[in-house]
Amino acid sequence: MTGIETREVWLRARFGGRSHVMARLLSLAAAPTFAVMTLVAAMAPADMICGAMQGSFSLQGMVPMYALMSAFHLAPWLRLFR
């Protein structure tokens, strides 16, 4: 070992050439996970999640945060269906 290796060389050595497949599958998992978290946060009683929550549709709540995170992680799904 020379001491300096690239990220691709390390990934190939660590995962046997399957790293690109694993990275793609992991990137596809983010958007559905955040969508489920959005639904759970929207359907849960307000006092269960946060006592100071002012409503599920306020911009300060968990529901808009999870919805935005789900929207920002849609790029791998859009590339898949393009």
mmCIF file of C-alpha atoms in Angstrom:
data_model
loop_
_atom_site.group_PDB
_atom_site.id
_atom_site.type_symbol
_atom_site.label_atom_id
_atom_site.label_comp_id
_atom_site.label_asym_id
_atom_site.label_seq_id
_atom_site.Cartn_x
_atom_site.Cartn_y
_atom_site.Cartn_z
ATOM 1 C CA MET A 1 0.000 0.000 0.000
ATOM 2 C CA THR A 2 1.371 3.371 -0.969
ATOM 3 C CA GLY A 3 -0.409 5.306 1.745
ATOM 4 C CA ILE A 4 -2.390 7.522 -0.630
ATOM 5 C CA GLU A 5 -5.409 5.994 -2.278
ATOM 6 C CA THR A 6 -8.424 7.454 -3.968
ATOM 7 C CA ARG A 7 -11.935 7.078 -2.719
ATOM 8 C CA GLU A 8 -12.825 4.779 -5.618
ATOM 9 C CA VAL A 9 -9.896 2.458 -4.876
ATOM 10 C CA TRP A 10 -10.883 2.291 -1.211
ATOM 11 C CA LEU A 11 -14.517 1.552 -2.071
ATOM 12 C CA ARG A 12 -13.545 -1.190 -4.538
ATOM 13 C CA ALA A 13 -11.275 -2.811 -1.977
ATOM 14 C CA ARG A 14 -13.843 -2.519 0.790
ATOM 15 C CA PHE A 15 -16.987 -3.596 -1.076
ATOM 16 C CA GLY A 16 -15.606 -5.647 -3.953
ATOM 17 C CA GLY A 17 -16.794 -3.431 -6.801
ATOM 18 C CA ARG A 18 -20.405 -3.284 -5.579
ATOM 19 C CA SER A 19 -20.063 0.167 -4.046
ATOM 20 C CA HIS A 20 -21.796 1.964 -6.913
ATOM 21 C CA VAL A 21 -24.810 -0.324 -6.641
ATOM 22 C CA MET A 22 -24.954 0.135 -2.876
ATOM 23 C CA ALA A 23 -24.670 3.921 -3.191
ATOM 24 C CA ARG A 24 -27.470 4.024 -5.746
ATOM 25 C CA LEU A 25 -29.766 1.905 -3.576
ATOM 26 C CA LEU A 26 -28.981 4.028 -0.541
ATOM 27 C CA SER A 27 -29.765 7.235 -2.438
ATOM 28 C CA LEU A 28 -33.148 5.782 -3.434
ATOM 29 C CA ALA A 29 -34.004 5.096 0.209
ATOM 30 C CA ALA A 30 -33.954 8.728 1.403
ATOM 31 C CA ALA A 31 -37.070 10.181 -0.263
ATOM 32 C CA PRO A 32 -39.503 7.396 0.740
ATOM 33 C CA THR A 33 -38.146 7.425 4.283
ATOM 34 C CA PHE A 34 -38.774 11.152 4.639
ATOM 35 C CA ALA A 35 -42.224 10.782 3.033
ATOM 36 C CA VAL A 36 -43.186 8.183 5.639
ATOM 37 C CA MET A 37 -41.825 10.424 8.380
ATOM 38 C CA THR A 38 -43.971 13.268 6.992
ATOM 39 C CA LEU A 39 -47.083 11.117 7.212
ATOM 40 C CA VAL A 40 -46.259 9.956 10.730
ATOM 41 C CA ALA A 41 -45.629 13.516 11.891
ATOM 42 C CA ALA A 42 -48.840 14.759 10.250
ATOM 43 C CA MET A 43 -51.015 12.045 11.787
ATOM 44 C CA ALA A 44 -49.510 12.052 15.271
ATOM 45 C CA PRO A 45 -51.126 14.167 17.957
ATOM 46 C CA ALA A 46 -49.416 17.544 18.287
ATOM 47 C CA ASP A 47 -48.603 17.067 21.961
ATOM 48 C CA MET A 48 -46.889 13.750 21.225
ATOM 49 C CA ILE A 49 -44.249 15.234 18.936
ATOM 50 C CA CYS A 50 -43.678 18.701 20.336
ATOM 51 C CA GLY A 51 -45.614 20.581 22.956
ATOM 52 C CA ALA A 52 -44.852 23.963 21.404
ATOM 53 C CA MET A 53 -46.034 23.008 17.920
ATOM 54 C CA GLN A 54 -48.561 25.551 16.632
ATOM 55 C CA GLY A 55 -50.277 23.369 14.048
ATOM 56 C CA SER A 56 -49.320 20.818 11.449
ATOM 57 C CA PHE A 57 -49.361 23.360 8.610
ATOM 58 C CA SER A 58 -47.176 26.028 10.178
ATOM 59 C CA LEU A 59 -43.773 26.532 8.624
ATOM 60 C CA GLN A 60 -42.112 25.822 11.958
ATOM 61 C CA GLY A 61 -43.382 22.263 12.359
ATOM 62 C CA MET A 62 -41.920 18.870 11.594
ATOM 63 C CA VAL A 63 -44.291 18.143 8.692
ATOM 64 C CA PRO A 64 -42.965 20.890 6.388
ATOM 65 C CA MET A 65 -39.389 19.992 7.304
ATOM 66 C CA TYR A 66 -39.841 16.323 6.382
ATOM 67 C CA ALA A 67 -41.781 17.252 3.236
ATOM 68 C CA LEU A 68 -38.971 19.553 2.089
ATOM 69 C CA MET A 69 -36.350 16.926 2.871
ATOM 70 C CA SER A 70 -38.325 14.387 0.852
ATOM 71 C CA ALA A 71 -38.592 16.827 -2.068
ATOM 72 C CA PHE A 72 -34.872 17.596 -2.000
ATOM 73 C CA HIS A 73 -34.039 13.880 -2.084
ATOM 74 C CA LEU A 74 -36.220 13.128 -5.122
ATOM 75 C CA ALA A 75 -33.377 13.591 -7.634
ATOM 76 C CA PRO A 76 -32.320 9.895 -7.733
ATOM 77 C CA TRP A 77 -35.944 8.861 -8.331
ATOM 78 C CA LEU A 78 -36.310 11.417 -11.117
ATOM 79 C CA ARG A 79 -33.121 10.136 -12.753
ATOM 80 C CA LEU A 80 -34.417 6.575 -12.439
ATOM 81 C CA PHE A 81 -37.682 7.342 -14.252
ATOM 82 C CA ARG A 82 -36.192 9.713 -16.837
#
